[in-house]
XYZ file of N, CA and C in Angstrom:
693
model
N 30.556 -26.986 -14.656
C 31.177 -26.748 -14.061
C 31.747 -26.400 -12.952
N 31.263 -26.996 -11.556
C 31.317 -26.695 -10.516
C 32.447 -25.088 -9.694
N 31.343 -24.286 -9.624
C 31.399 -23.054 -8.383
C 31.824 -23.426 -8.051
N 32.931 -22.848 -6.455
C 33.075 -22.628 -5.915
C 33.652 -21.175 -4.638
N 33.498 -20.625 -3.728
C 33.524 -19.875 -3.478
C 34.239 -20.353 -2.171
N 35.142 -19.405 -1.464
C 36.533 -19.349 0.179
C 36.753 -18.231 0.683
N 36.042 -18.394 1.305
C 36.670 -16.936 2.595
C 37.657 -16.983 2.723
N 38.273 -16.116 2.955
C 39.764 -15.466 3.761
C 40.595 -17.412 2.552
N 40.395 -16.191 1.092
C 41.563 -16.962 0.513
C 42.514 -16.868 -0.232
N 43.268 -15.339 -0.475
C 44.257 -14.330 -0.518
C 45.450 -15.346 0.282
N 46.009 -16.098 1.028
C 46.687 -16.751 1.981
C 47.061 -17.964 2.479
N 47.614 -18.885 2.428
C 47.783 -20.126 3.812
C 46.680 -20.841 2.662
N 46.015 -21.719 3.308
C 44.665 -22.594 3.791
C 44.151 -22.376 2.293
N 43.604 -20.827 2.490
C 42.590 -20.497 1.309
C 43.264 -20.320 0.261
N 43.867 -19.791 0.075
C 43.936 -20.074 -1.316
C 45.095 -21.136 -1.559
N 46.146 -22.039 -1.048
C 46.004 -23.385 -1.436
C 44.865 -24.037 -2.250
N 43.372 -24.091 -1.232
C 42.853 -24.251 -1.506
C 41.974 -23.753 -2.740
N 42.212 -23.185 -2.853
C 41.649 -22.283 -4.144
C 42.324 -22.679 -5.572
N 43.751 -23.233 -5.079
C 44.909 -23.791 -5.942
C 44.267 -24.883 -6.299
N 44.106 -25.961 -5.684
C 44.118 -26.738 -5.886
C 43.022 -28.000 -6.529
N 41.432 -26.052 -6.289
C 40.500 -26.792 -6.875
C 40.247 -26.326 -8.204
N 41.194 -25.320 -8.525
C 40.817 -25.074 -9.477
C 41.723 -25.589 -10.537
N 42.714 -26.699 -10.007
C 43.711 -27.387 -10.977
C 42.288 -28.256 -10.842
N 41.539 -29.174 -10.046
C 40.463 -29.931 -10.385
C 39.733 -29.472 -11.170
N 39.144 -28.729 -12.052
C 38.614 -28.178 -13.010
C 37.732 -27.104 -12.334
N 37.492 -26.564 -10.910
C 36.961 -25.765 -10.588
C 36.364 -23.839 -10.537
N 35.235 -23.342 -10.665
C 35.610 -22.357 -11.228
C 35.399 -21.591 -9.851
N 36.897 -20.949 -9.259
C 36.524 -20.337 -7.856
C 36.714 -19.066 -8.287
N 36.122 -18.633 -6.834
C 36.152 -16.935 -6.980
C 36.916 -17.254 -4.982
N 37.553 -16.261 -4.474
C 38.884 -15.757 -4.093
C 38.136 -14.670 -2.993
N 37.714 -15.335 -2.422
C 37.131 -14.041 -1.253
C 37.597 -13.596 -0.601
N 37.992 -11.764 0.583
C 39.109 -11.664 1.194
C 38.517 -10.003 1.502
N 39.260 -9.773 3.000
C 38.547 -8.952 3.081
C 39.627 -7.679 2.167
N 40.989 -8.101 2.638
C 41.605 -7.002 1.453
C 41.495 -7.480 -0.089
N 41.021 -5.893 -0.550
C 40.655 -5.100 -1.945
C 42.160 -5.976 -2.763
N 43.140 -5.079 -2.478
C 44.510 -5.493 -2.528
C 44.697 -6.816 -3.273
N 45.111 -6.930 -1.531
C 45.536 -8.757 -1.654
C 44.770 -9.530 -1.918
N 43.360 -9.400 -2.058
C 42.280 -10.351 -3.234
C 42.928 -9.813 -4.282
N 42.652 -9.323 -4.340
C 42.598 -8.779 -6.018
C 44.455 -9.728 -6.871
N 45.704 -9.004 -6.403
C 46.740 -9.842 -6.036
C 46.213 -11.929 -6.087
N 46.077 -11.360 -5.304
C 45.873 -13.616 -5.110
C 45.379 -13.949 -6.091
N 44.032 -13.747 -6.475
C 42.803 -14.187 -7.689
C 44.109 -13.753 -9.234
N 44.359 -13.105 -9.168
C 44.921 -12.231 -10.512
C 46.276 -13.647 -10.593
N 47.263 -14.064 -9.112
C 47.639 -15.020 -9.800
C 46.826 -16.786 -9.907
N 46.334 -16.623 -9.512
C 45.865 -18.392 -9.849
C 44.687 -18.068 -10.659
N 44.485 -16.905 -11.816
C 43.167 -17.697 -12.003
C 41.966 -17.703 -11.954
N 41.909 -16.670 -11.095
C 41.226 -16.781 -10.011
C 39.775 -14.867 -10.601
N 38.172 -15.361 -10.029
C 37.888 -13.820 -9.782
C 37.376 -13.652 -8.601
N 37.762 -12.125 -7.917
C 38.337 -11.556 -6.619
C 37.322 -11.067 -6.286
N 36.467 -11.479 -5.378
C 35.154 -11.061 -4.325
C 34.959 -10.095 -2.689
N 34.980 -9.255 -2.607
C 35.730 -8.802 -2.067
C 34.297 -9.114 -0.793
N 35.214 -9.236 0.108
C 34.400 -10.253 1.623
C 35.275 -9.826 3.361
N 33.947 -8.963 4.015
C 34.434 -9.032 5.259
C 33.083 -10.028 5.956
N 33.723 -11.001 6.689
C 32.437 -11.679 6.873
C 31.770 -11.430 8.476
N 32.568 -10.191 8.942
C 32.100 -9.578 10.028
C 30.807 -8.723 9.846
N 30.796 -8.005 8.295
C 29.950 -7.235 7.909
C 28.932 -7.658 6.808
N 27.656 -7.217 7.663
C 26.449 -8.116 7.089
C 26.084 -7.106 5.523
N 26.906 -6.339 5.658
C 26.091 -4.793 4.518
C 27.191 -5.536 3.425
N 28.401 -6.041 3.743
C 29.762 -6.346 2.602
C 29.437 -8.318 2.728
N 28.688 -8.357 3.018
C 28.686 -9.976 2.741
C 27.775 -10.566 1.839
N 26.648 -9.052 2.138
C 25.277 -9.605 0.948
C 25.702 -8.491 0.105
N 26.630 -7.688 0.173
C 26.931 -7.305 -1.756
C 27.870 -8.182 -1.851
N 28.820 -9.652 -1.221
C 29.729 -10.590 -2.461
C 28.616 -11.096 -2.372
N 27.305 -11.191 -2.154
C 25.845 -12.146 -2.519
C 25.532 -12.052 -3.524
N 25.430 -10.951 -3.654
C 24.997 -9.955 -4.702
C 25.134 -10.529 -5.181
N 26.902 -9.375 -5.295
C 27.677 -9.810 -6.953
C 28.054 -11.105 -7.789
N 27.443 -12.270 -6.304
C 28.105 -13.333 -7.422
C 26.532 -13.872 -7.483
N 25.573 -13.455 -7.817
C 24.029 -14.185 -7.888
C 23.665 -12.720 -9.293
N 24.705 -11.861 -9.554
C 24.473 -11.496 -10.911
C 25.180 -11.655 -11.699
N 26.382 -11.727 -10.857
C 27.501 -12.919 -12.031
C 28.063 -14.475 -12.258
N 27.334 -14.946 -11.686
C 27.811 -16.477 -12.170
C 25.754 -16.877 -11.575
N 25.383 -16.453 -10.850
C 23.731 -16.998 -10.664
C 23.892 -17.446 -9.832
N 24.898 -18.796 -8.966
C 24.812 -19.671 -7.823
C 25.805 -19.675 -7.527
N 25.879 -21.175 -6.546
C 27.925 -22.172 -6.439
C 26.899 -22.955 -5.865
N 28.275 -24.047 -6.347
C 28.197 -24.356 -5.718
C 28.837 -25.522 -4.737
N 29.355 -24.893 -3.788
C 30.660 -25.107 -2.802
C 30.900 -24.032 -1.922
N 30.102 -23.996 -0.994
C 30.690 -23.175 0.029
C 31.812 -23.530 1.258
N 32.977 -22.548 1.124
C 33.643 -23.113 1.521
C 33.922 -21.845 2.880
N 33.815 -21.823 4.071
C 34.033 -20.906 5.147
C 35.563 -21.021 5.490
N 35.928 -20.426 5.204
C 38.098 -20.376 5.518
C 38.286 -19.217 6.432
N 38.038 -18.513 6.271
C 38.138 -17.021 6.940
C 38.588 -17.144 8.385
N 39.200 -17.004 9.318
C 39.294 -17.000 11.144
C 39.913 -16.684 11.083
N 40.734 -16.144 12.171
C 41.364 -15.547 13.269
C 41.980 -16.776 14.275
N 43.316 -16.285 14.994
C 43.640 -16.544 15.659
C 43.127 -16.185 17.374
N 43.148 -14.749 17.100
C 42.875 -13.661 18.234
C 44.343 -13.517 19.031
N 43.773 -13.373 20.245
C 44.934 -13.231 21.825
C 45.882 -14.158 22.380
N 46.866 -13.700 22.082
C 47.661 -14.940 22.711
C 48.043 -14.583 24.695
N 46.942 -13.773 24.422
C 46.974 -13.106 26.153
C 47.194 -15.036 27.271
N 47.580 -15.012 27.479
C 46.816 -16.020 28.996
C 45.413 -16.225 29.458
N 44.896 -16.787 30.216
C 43.793 -17.390 30.165
C 43.155 -16.249 31.513
N 44.189 -16.403 32.435
C 43.297 -14.561 33.419
C 43.637 -13.662 32.638
N 44.259 -12.905 31.337
C 43.805 -11.778 31.089
C 43.378 -11.716 30.044
N 42.238 -12.384 30.011
C 41.104 -12.122 28.780
C 39.967 -11.684 28.295
N 39.789 -10.703 28.285
C 38.737 -10.032 28.390
C 37.250 -10.277 27.171
N 36.077 -10.012 27.648
C 34.692 -10.618 26.959
C 35.217 -9.726 25.302
N 35.552 -8.915 25.171
C 36.312 -8.019 23.814
C 37.648 -9.012 22.539
N 38.044 -9.677 23.514
C 38.965 -10.408 22.946
C 38.438 -11.722 22.114
N 37.194 -12.304 23.184
C 35.826 -13.143 22.609
C 34.886 -12.392 21.576
N 34.371 -11.511 21.582
C 33.602 -11.412 21.092
C 34.148 -10.954 19.516
N 36.701 -10.466 19.699
C 36.266 -10.431 18.131
C 37.270 -12.111 17.718
N 37.138 -13.085 17.916
C 37.720 -14.198 17.761
C 36.203 -14.924 17.296
N 34.923 -14.870 17.838
C 33.530 -15.551 17.903
C 33.106 -15.015 17.279
N 33.088 -13.673 16.697
C 32.274 -12.619 15.752
C 32.977 -13.677 13.825
N 34.278 -13.284 13.550
C 34.545 -14.628 12.327
C 34.795 -16.033 12.763
N 35.464 -16.458 13.551
C 35.309 -18.279 13.447
C 33.670 -18.914 13.662
N 32.977 -17.894 14.324
C 32.096 -18.698 14.383
C 30.103 -18.229 13.723
N 30.230 -16.820 14.142
C 29.153 -15.830 13.670
C 28.948 -15.373 12.082
N 30.761 -15.358 11.438
C 30.926 -14.947 10.281
C 30.047 -16.298 9.347
N 31.113 -17.565 9.924
C 29.919 -18.900 9.553
C 28.482 -18.103 9.112
N 27.954 -18.533 10.486
C 26.482 -18.111 10.331
C 26.404 -16.976 9.311
N 26.602 -16.010 9.668
C 26.466 -14.760 8.520
C 26.604 -15.198 6.750
N 28.051 -15.062 6.684
C 27.904 -16.270 4.837
C 27.631 -17.258 5.059
N 26.324 -18.185 5.522
C 26.373 -19.354 4.927
C 24.674 -18.610 4.273
N 23.718 -18.266 6.008
C 22.994 -17.592 5.529
C 22.558 -16.202 4.361
N 24.098 -15.401 4.013
C 23.320 -15.269 2.729
C 23.520 -16.090 1.605
N 24.503 -16.796 1.985
C 25.093 -17.739 0.303
C 24.040 -18.863 0.134
N 23.473 -19.732 1.193
C 22.493 -20.527 0.452
C 21.342 -20.439 -0.212
N 20.955 -18.773 -0.808
C 19.716 -19.009 -2.294
C 21.189 -19.194 -2.995
N 22.148 -18.896 -3.454
C 23.151 -19.543 -3.980
C 23.577 -20.736 -4.212
N 23.485 -21.269 -3.067
C 23.692 -22.944 -2.971
C 22.473 -23.401 -4.049
N 21.446 -22.996 -2.930
C 20.426 -23.763 -3.435
C 19.601 -23.995 -5.093
N 20.517 -23.241 -6.134
C 20.746 -23.200 -7.432
C 21.303 -24.330 -7.844
N 22.248 -25.031 -6.853
C 23.141 -26.586 -7.464
C 22.052 -27.581 -7.071
N 22.996 -28.638 -8.497
C 21.661 -29.696 -8.255
C 22.426 -30.139 -6.539
N 23.908 -29.855 -6.301
C 24.039 -30.637 -5.105
C 25.107 -30.225 -4.810
N 24.471 -28.574 -3.895
C 25.145 -27.886 -3.042
C 26.677 -28.515 -2.049
N 27.058 -27.781 -1.391
C 28.438 -28.306 -0.681
C 28.989 -27.072 0.196
N 29.008 -27.435 1.777
C 29.255 -26.375 2.572
C 30.353 -27.164 3.237
N 31.712 -26.711 3.568
C 32.940 -27.405 3.876
C 32.790 -26.316 5.475
N 32.623 -26.101 6.173
C 33.310 -25.549 7.213
C 35.198 -25.878 7.800
N 35.848 -25.492 7.964
C 37.454 -25.091 8.317
C 37.243 -24.808 9.844
N 37.211 -26.696 10.176
C 37.523 -26.661 11.678
C 39.162 -26.996 12.708
N 39.205 -27.070 13.238
C 40.279 -27.485 13.401
C 40.557 -28.413 15.008
N 41.050 -29.138 15.157
C 41.504 -30.108 15.991
C 41.443 -30.127 17.232
N 41.980 -28.601 17.172
C 41.704 -27.969 18.893
C 40.865 -27.707 18.839
N 39.198 -27.932 19.026
C 38.333 -27.212 19.234
C 38.382 -29.111 19.814
N 38.611 -29.915 19.031
C 38.345 -31.159 19.206
C 38.172 -31.987 20.968
N 37.537 -32.379 21.856
C 37.402 -32.599 23.130
C 38.294 -33.878 23.762
N 38.405 -34.705 22.261
C 39.231 -36.135 22.107
C 40.902 -35.888 22.456
N 40.464 -34.883 20.787
C 41.924 -34.710 20.936
C 43.033 -34.076 21.977
N 42.316 -32.598 22.175
C 42.993 -31.862 23.618
C 42.788 -32.459 24.661
N 42.825 -33.849 25.008
C 42.869 -34.371 25.615
C 43.514 -35.541 25.957
N 44.128 -36.409 25.058
C 44.994 -37.070 24.519
C 46.435 -36.722 24.232
N 46.535 -37.494 25.163
C 49.182 -36.534 25.326
C 49.676 -37.395 24.463
N 48.653 -37.967 23.540
C 49.663 -38.151 22.532
C 50.123 -37.260 21.083
N 48.849 -36.304 21.356
C 48.309 -35.721 20.057
C 48.928 -34.815 20.651
N 49.417 -33.314 19.293
C 49.734 -31.967 19.715
C 48.713 -31.582 20.043
N 47.734 -31.731 19.631
C 46.830 -30.552 20.742
C 46.383 -30.177 21.820
N 46.588 -31.900 22.458
C 46.362 -31.450 24.222
C 47.559 -30.813 24.947
N 48.644 -30.674 23.980
C 49.579 -29.563 24.444
C 49.789 -27.560 23.797
N 48.363 -27.562 23.143
C 48.452 -26.449 23.102
C 47.785 -25.445 23.505
N 47.659 -24.291 24.185
C 46.590 -23.815 25.105
C 46.291 -22.095 24.508
N 44.643 -22.586 23.440
C 44.590 -21.486 23.308
C 42.709 -20.900 23.583
N 42.986 -20.330 25.014
C 41.287 -21.029 24.884
C 40.184 -20.548 24.052
N 40.040 -19.298 23.374
C 39.634 -18.990 22.866
C 39.167 -19.183 21.250
N 40.381 -19.355 20.396
C 40.801 -20.334 19.426
C 39.736 -21.431 19.801
N 40.226 -21.795 20.450
C 39.890 -23.900 20.415
C 38.036 -23.974 20.972
N 37.923 -22.834 21.956
C 36.666 -22.825 21.404
C 35.428 -22.162 20.722
N 36.512 -21.817 20.265
C 35.489 -21.366 18.820
C 35.649 -22.212 17.418
N 36.614 -23.012 17.652
C 36.387 -23.886 16.500
C 35.436 -25.267 17.417
N 35.733 -25.695 18.539
C 34.375 -26.518 18.866
C 32.940 -25.986 18.912
N 32.135 -24.413 18.566
C 31.774 -24.452 18.243
C 31.502 -24.300 16.919
N 32.016 -24.186 15.896
C 31.946 -24.281 14.190
C 31.966 -25.801 14.019
N 32.736 -27.385 14.946
C 31.834 -27.953 15.253
C 30.453 -28.449 15.165
N 30.171 -28.489 15.846
C 28.448 -28.777 16.041
C 27.444 -27.445 15.605
N 27.800 -26.792 15.118
C 27.169 -25.466 14.115
C 26.847 -26.474 12.782
N 28.381 -27.427 12.225
C 27.868 -28.091 11.558
C 27.173 -28.748 11.701
N 27.332 -30.349 12.342
C 26.618 -31.635 12.599
C 25.354 -30.592 12.513
N 24.728 -29.503 13.021
C 23.241 -28.822 13.425
C 23.150 -28.108 12.209
N 24.188 -28.001 11.237
C 23.486 -27.390 9.589
C 23.392 -28.747 9.172
N 23.917 -29.852 8.901
C 23.694 -31.596 8.246
C 22.722 -31.271 8.489
N 22.002 -31.127 10.231
C 21.269 -31.851 10.625
C 19.442 -31.223 9.828
N 19.807 -29.930 9.459
C 18.994 -28.580 9.330
C 18.686 -28.510 7.943
N 19.602 -29.099 7.557
C 19.368 -28.330 5.729
C 19.647 -30.256 4.511
N 18.827 -30.589 4.964
C 18.956 -31.906 4.251
C 19.331 -32.076 2.560
N 18.798 -30.908 2.477
C 18.816 -30.706 0.703
C 20.655 -30.121 0.885
N 21.812 -30.266 1.084
C 23.368 -30.137 2.273
C 23.850 -30.822 2.670
N 25.466 -30.433 1.350
C 25.995 -31.571 2.450
C 26.562 -30.346 2.664
N 26.380 -31.456 5.299
C 27.586 -30.238 5.208
C 28.458 -30.682 6.058
N 29.971 -30.733 6.089
C 30.489 -30.770 7.113
C 31.802 -29.959 7.344
N 32.872 -30.631 8.214
C 33.137 -29.848 9.071
C 35.372 -30.710 8.180
N 35.900 -29.585 8.091
C 37.422 -29.997 7.297
C 38.291 -29.653 8.755
N 39.326 -30.572 9.073
C 40.506 -30.112 10.044
C 41.883 -30.516 9.339
N 42.674 -28.528 8.845
C 43.353 -28.903 8.827
C 44.603 -29.401 9.347
N 44.896 -29.877 10.205
C 45.860 -30.586 10.678
C 47.110 -29.284 11.320
N 48.086 -29.731 11.836
C 49.659 -29.085 12.454
C 49.805 -28.588 11.472
N 49.199 -27.232 10.561
C 49.721 -26.807 9.074
C 50.777 -25.520 9.653
N 51.946 -26.041 8.609
C 52.604 -24.505 8.819
C 51.729 -23.247 7.953
N 51.236 -22.482 9.139
C 51.012 -21.599 8.684
C 51.208 -19.718 9.037
N 50.259 -18.755 8.791
C 50.681 -17.688 9.484
C 50.533 -17.852 10.980
N 49.536 -18.610 11.139
C 48.452 -19.080 12.194
C 50.164 -19.398 13.627
N 50.604 -19.995 13.194
C 51.475 -20.901 14.289
C 53.385 -20.171 13.846
N 53.625 -19.630 13.650
C 54.924 -19.369 13.092
C 55.551 -20.351 11.432
N 54.461 -21.040 11.122
C 54.971 -21.720 9.571
C 55.697 -22.505 10.688
N 55.713 -22.902 11.796
C 56.191 -24.004 13.172
C 55.423 -26.047 12.809
N 54.050 -25.194 11.384
C 53.491 -26.594 12.155
C 54.383 -27.942 10.922
N 54.110 -29.061 10.789
C 54.932 -30.437 9.875
C 54.483 -30.626 8.947
N 52.819 -30.057 8.763
C 52.722 -30.377 6.897
C 52.312 -29.068 7.038
N 52.672 -29.296 5.109
C 52.528 -28.325 4.368
C 51.172 -28.339 4.133
N 51.699 -27.067 3.799
C 49.814 -26.284 3.124
C 48.630 -26.757 2.283
N 49.771 -27.716 1.440
C 49.478 -28.378 0.425
C 48.201 -30.165 1.346
N 49.663 -30.229 2.126
C 48.734 -31.172 2.971
C 47.676 -30.816 3.945
N 47.910 -30.034 4.660
C 46.805 -29.024 5.089
C 45.043 -28.852 5.491
N 45.535 -29.015 3.317
C 44.251 -28.315 2.651
C 43.508 -30.150 1.923
N 44.286 -31.382 2.396
C 43.471 -32.098 1.883
C 42.012 -32.468 1.968
N 41.613 -32.605 3.619
C 40.750 -32.471 4.192
C 39.692 -31.970 3.639
N 39.852 -30.754 3.262
C 39.174 -29.629 2.785
C 39.108 -30.013 1.625
N 40.247 -29.850 0.851
C 39.823 -30.580 -1.277
C 38.933 -31.645 -1.732
N 39.304 -32.871 -0.136
C 38.443 -34.381 -0.278
C 36.796 -33.816 -0.125
N 36.586 -32.441 0.667
C 35.457 -32.222 1.222
C 34.459 -31.337 -0.284
N 35.591 -30.663 -0.371
C 34.625 -30.156 -1.274
C 34.735 -31.088 -3.660
N 34.971 -31.152 -3.174
C 35.053 -32.657 -4.275
C 34.082 -33.779 -4.512
N 33.874 -34.405 -3.425
C 33.347 -35.192 -2.854
C 31.043 -34.994 -3.397
N 31.115 -36.130 -4.418
C 29.576 -36.180 -5.067
C 28.549 -36.556 -4.679
N 27.302 -36.465 -5.115
C 26.275 -36.160 -4.410
C 25.738 -37.502 -3.602
N 26.612 -38.615 -3.289
C 26.082 -39.849 -2.092
C 27.351 -39.680 -1.516
N 28.027 -38.357 -1.280
C 28.754 -38.409 -0.264
C 28.725 -38.207 1.016
N 29.723 -37.862 1.773
C 28.321 -37.865 3.771
C 28.462 -36.702 3.964
N 27.561 -36.159 5.057
C 26.558 -35.027 5.598
C 27.208 -35.085 6.879
N 27.760 -33.804 7.866
C 27.790 -34.106 9.028
C 29.207 -34.427 9.873
N 29.917 -34.541 8.617
C 31.460 -35.263 9.272
C 31.908 -33.960 10.236
N 32.987 -34.987 10.756
C 34.559 -33.925 11.329
C 35.396 -34.673 10.523
N 35.857 -34.302 9.491
C 37.760 -34.910 8.867
C 38.618 -34.365 8.555
N 39.721 -35.125 9.491
C 41.291 -34.407 9.169
C 41.470 -35.006 7.955
N 42.831 -34.985 7.305
C 43.274 -35.445 5.973
C 43.396 -37.787 5.877
N 43.285 -38.051 7.151
C 43.434 -39.393 7.723
C 42.103 -39.890 7.684
N 41.241 -39.433 7.812
C 39.321 -39.661 7.902
C 39.059 -39.576 8.680
N 38.011 -40.128 9.410
C 37.339 -39.076 11.039
C 38.071 -38.951 11.765
N 37.415 -37.457 12.010
C 37.972 -37.467 13.891
C 37.481 -37.458 14.795
N 38.362 -37.703 16.373
C 37.329 -37.742 17.443
C 36.571 -36.141 18.016
N 35.683 -36.682 18.906
C 35.108 -35.468 18.632
C 35.232 -35.273 20.092
């Protein structure tokens, strides 16, 4: 049985990823910052809730210790927790705004990955999936045919570019772990007021694909539901 831990799994992409992986036979651990929302989501899914705040060292360490004591280890880590941050124009963005976004979207991945690597290494085929975005792709944001080129969000896009590069570096540095990045695409979620044309199920296609690949699967890739993403 594959055991999968997902951060930010109480709603939207994380919740749908959990649902689909449970359907695929995974034992899923629902990670969320808010205990009430997290427990409610886990109960609805038939999963176990693990409280985690990816911006807090002690919280992340406690989550890892809880899983070590209960499950012993995990096979798949999905770093899904993320924030969009301020909608202020570029000339009003502050260092505090940047710190808030990067602490969740980038430093949070480092914090969780560091704490959970010992649990992953108990697996015969450990996998990490980092949820990135085409909004962080240089190629996509300069292609007038793509929606990413028409949206301005300096901090969010920069953080997701960092997530993708962090993914490639982890993949090279951790040869015993498959590490890939997923682009959900423009999906109807809270981030965009549910304006995205894709359903939340379509938005999780790449995440689920990367989370369920076999031991011969790729590492260091950046994929959306249609295949390899330009970057």
